[in-house]
mmCIF file of C-alpha atoms in Angstrom:
data_model
loop_
_atom_site.group_PDB
_atom_site.id
_atom_site.type_symbol
_atom_site.label_atom_id
_atom_site.label_comp_id
_atom_site.label_asym_id
_atom_site.label_seq_id
_atom_site.Cartn_x
_atom_site.Cartn_y
_atom_site.Cartn_z
ATOM 1 C CA MET A 1 -21.268 -21.250 13.893
ATOM 2 C CA PRO A 2 -20.275 -20.959 10.208
ATOM 3 C CA PHE A 3 -16.837 -20.359 9.191
ATOM 4 C CA LEU A 4 -16.214 -16.818 9.299
ATOM 5 C CA TYR A 5 -13.637 -15.145 6.771
ATOM 6 C CA HIS A 6 -13.543 -11.860 8.122
ATOM 7 C CA PRO A 7 -11.414 -12.693 11.332
ATOM 8 C CA LEU A 8 -8.981 -14.119 9.103
ATOM 9 C CA VAL A 9 -8.326 -11.163 6.884
ATOM 10 C CA VAL A 10 -8.974 -7.903 8.942
ATOM 11 C CA HIS A 11 -5.612 -8.000 10.670
ATOM 12 C CA PHE A 12 -3.637 -7.433 7.511
ATOM 13 C CA PRO A 13 -4.829 -3.635 6.956
ATOM 14 C CA ILE A 14 -4.409 -3.000 10.635
ATOM 15 C CA ALA A 15 -0.863 -4.437 10.734
ATOM 16 C CA LEU A 16 0.232 -2.706 7.372
ATOM 17 C CA TRP A 17 -1.189 0.750 8.375
ATOM 18 C CA LEU A 18 0.571 0.635 11.760
ATOM 19 C CA THR A 19 3.881 -0.170 10.207
ATOM 20 C CA SER A 20 3.147 2.357 7.649
ATOM 21 C CA PHE A 21 3.282 4.971 10.723
ATOM 22 C CA LEU A 22 6.442 3.387 11.937
ATOM 23 C CA PHE A 23 8.120 4.075 8.344
ATOM 24 C CA ASP A 24 6.635 7.463 8.425
ATOM 25 C CA LEU A 25 8.337 8.309 11.738
ATOM 26 C CA LEU A 26 11.593 6.721 10.284
ATOM 27 C CA HIS A 27 11.364 9.075 7.290
ATOM 28 C CA ALA A 28 10.639 12.034 9.415
ATOM 29 C CA TRP A 29 13.670 11.271 11.622
ATOM 30 C CA ARG A 30 16.147 10.092 9.059
ATOM 31 C CA ARG A 31 15.091 12.043 5.948
ATOM 32 C CA ASP A 32 15.522 9.097 3.751
ATOM 33 C CA ARG A 33 13.143 8.838 0.945
ATOM 34 C CA THR A 34 13.272 5.028 1.060
ATOM 35 C CA PHE A 35 11.002 5.047 4.206
ATOM 36 C CA ALA A 36 8.474 7.220 2.618
ATOM 37 C CA VAL A 37 8.291 5.135 -0.437
ATOM 38 C CA ALA A 38 7.820 1.926 1.877
ATOM 39 C CA SER A 39 5.184 3.782 3.847
ATOM 40 C CA ALA A 40 3.303 4.660 0.657
ATOM 41 C CA TYR A 41 3.278 0.883 -0.715
ATOM 42 C CA LEU A 42 1.977 -0.084 2.975
ATOM 43 C CA VAL A 43 -0.809 2.251 2.855
ATOM 44 C CA GLY A 44 -1.728 0.934 -0.603
ATOM 45 C CA LEU A 45 -1.528 -2.553 0.467
ATOM 46 C CA GLY A 46 -3.575 -1.888 3.440
ATOM 47 C CA LEU A 47 -6.143 -0.257 1.469
ATOM 48 C CA LEU A 48 -6.534 -3.490 -0.633
ATOM 49 C CA GLY A 49 -6.647 -5.613 2.336
ATOM 50 C CA ALA A 50 -9.467 -3.299 3.679
ATOM 51 C CA GLY A 51 -11.289 -3.902 0.759
ATOM 52 C CA VAL A 52 -11.020 -7.716 1.159
ATOM 53 C CA SER A 53 -12.006 -7.401 4.783
ATOM 54 C CA ILE A 54 -14.785 -5.373 3.971
ATOM 55 C CA VAL A 55 -16.178 -7.943 1.493
ATOM 56 C CA ALA A 56 -15.612 -10.690 3.942
ATOM 57 C CA GLY A 57 -17.354 -8.848 6.627
ATOM 58 C CA PHE A 58 -20.301 -8.599 4.550
ATOM 59 C CA LEU A 59 -20.237 -12.478 3.469
ATOM 60 C CA ASP A 60 -19.940 -13.257 7.423
ATOM 61 C CA TYR A 61 -22.699 -10.842 8.256
ATOM 62 C CA ARG A 62 -25.581 -12.866 6.673
ATOM 63 C CA PRO A 63 -25.090 -16.054 8.275
ATOM 64 C CA LEU A 64 -24.441 -14.749 11.463
ATOM 65 C CA VAL A 65 -27.728 -12.918 11.362
ATOM 66 C CA ALA A 66 -29.528 -16.118 10.181
ATOM 67 C CA GLU A 67 -28.438 -17.897 13.327
ATOM 68 C CA GLY A 68 -29.444 -15.357 15.378
ATOM 69 C CA VAL A 69 -26.664 -13.138 16.811
ATOM 70 C CA GLY A 70 -27.604 -11.055 19.578
ATOM 71 C CA GLN A 71 -28.598 -7.294 19.665
ATOM 72 C CA ALA A 72 -25.328 -6.543 21.649
ATOM 73 C CA PHE A 73 -23.200 -7.801 18.473
ATOM 74 C CA ILE A 74 -25.260 -5.736 16.347
ATOM 75 C CA ASP A 75 -24.872 -2.551 18.339
ATOM 76 C CA ARG A 76 -21.195 -2.853 19.009
ATOM 77 C CA HIS A 77 -20.515 -3.587 15.529
ATOM 78 C CA ARG A 78 -22.039 -0.333 14.219
ATOM 79 C CA VAL A 79 -19.696 1.642 16.325
ATOM 80 C CA HIS A 80 -16.751 -0.662 15.016
ATOM 81 C CA SER A 81 -18.004 -0.140 11.468
ATOM 82 C CA LEU A 82 -17.824 3.308 11.768
ATOM 83 C CA LEU A 83 -14.405 3.600 13.287
ATOM 84 C CA ALA A 84 -13.118 1.099 10.352
ATOM 85 C CA TYR A 85 -14.765 2.874 7.595
ATOM 86 C CA THR A 86 -13.577 6.233 8.865
ATOM 87 C CA ALA A 87 -9.879 4.880 9.346
ATOM 88 C CA THR A 88 -10.103 3.412 5.763
ATOM 89 C CA GLY A 89 -11.489 6.709 4.271
ATOM 90 C CA LEU A 90 -8.607 8.361 6.079
ATOM 91 C CA TYR A 91 -5.952 6.156 4.528
ATOM 92 C CA LEU A 92 -7.387 6.478 1.212
ATOM 93 C CA ALA A 93 -7.194 10.372 1.542
ATOM 94 C CA LEU A 94 -3.463 10.017 2.733
ATOM 95 C CA PHE A 95 -2.939 7.656 -0.106
ATOM 96 C CA VAL A 96 -4.204 10.163 -2.924
ATOM 97 C CA ALA A 97 -2.844 13.108 -1.167
ATOM 98 C CA ARG A 98 0.629 11.893 -0.994
ATOM 99 C CA TRP A 99 0.497 10.614 -4.635
ATOM 100 C CA ARG A 100 -0.927 13.562 -6.291
ATOM 101 C CA TRP A 101 0.644 16.184 -3.807
ATOM 102 C CA HIS A 102 4.413 15.542 -3.907
ATOM 103 C CA GLN A 103 5.178 18.492 -1.957
ATOM 104 C CA MET A 104 2.758 17.851 0.806
ATOM 105 C CA PRO A 105 4.122 19.559 3.895
ATOM 106 C CA ARG A 106 5.777 16.809 6.085
ATOM 107 C CA ALA A 107 4.192 18.014 9.268
ATOM 108 C CA LEU A 108 0.646 17.456 7.629
ATOM 109 C CA SER A 109 1.475 14.211 6.286
ATOM 110 C CA LEU A 110 2.754 12.909 9.656
ATOM 111 C CA ALA A 111 -0.139 14.375 11.525
ATOM 112 C CA ALA A 112 -2.673 12.591 9.124
ATOM 113 C CA ALA A 113 -0.425 9.257 9.522
ATOM 114 C CA ALA A 114 -0.653 9.453 13.310
ATOM 115 C CA ALA A 115 -4.406 10.157 13.279
ATOM 116 C CA GLY A 116 -4.834 7.269 10.908
ATOM 117 C CA ALA A 117 -2.492 5.196 13.462
ATOM 118 C CA VAL A 118 -4.820 6.125 16.305
ATOM 119 C CA LEU A 119 -7.912 5.599 14.725
ATOM 120 C CA ILE A 120 -6.801 2.086 13.552
ATOM 121 C CA GLY A 121 -5.648 0.946 16.675
ATOM 122 C CA LEU A 122 -8.890 1.795 18.235
ATOM 123 C CA THR A 123 -10.550 0.299 15.620
ATOM 124 C CA GLY A 124 -8.439 -3.192 16.022
ATOM 125 C CA TRP A 125 -9.201 -2.854 19.805
ATOM 126 C CA TRP A 126 -12.894 -2.414 19.343
ATOM 127 C CA GLY A 127 -13.226 -5.342 16.854
ATOM 128 C CA GLY A 128 -11.540 -7.435 19.341
ATOM 129 C CA GLU A 129 -14.316 -6.525 21.761
ATOM 130 C CA VAL A 130 -16.971 -7.036 19.376
ATOM 131 C CA ARG A 131 -15.501 -10.400 18.695
ATOM 132 C CA ARG A 132 -15.162 -11.202 22.635
ATOM 133 C CA ILE A 133 -18.947 -10.616 22.958
ATOM 134 C CA MET A 134 -19.609 -13.168 20.196
#
């Protein structure tokens, strides 16, 4: 099996985005702007990490197919990819909305962050399942 880069870097956006939700909760509870700023940076860093993860995934995919990975891997990865791209799109929308809409209602911001945390949690779990069947 070739050396795979994607499993090494994919954990970073997951961890950054889940931590950003923690800071969103702290901001909602304490009303301290520092937590909101920290969350924004974590979401942005998670987006950079997601870009690296996507590139690494494409680089890893071709050698795996050349080695004849099974259809179960391909089928499960399709679901995982859909979850991952949806989560990334949601976090990109959240990042842009918070950047451009400074008076974004707190409830809307927190609801979007919660949806992102659930989605990225499911993505991470499903990614572990994909890796397990390999």
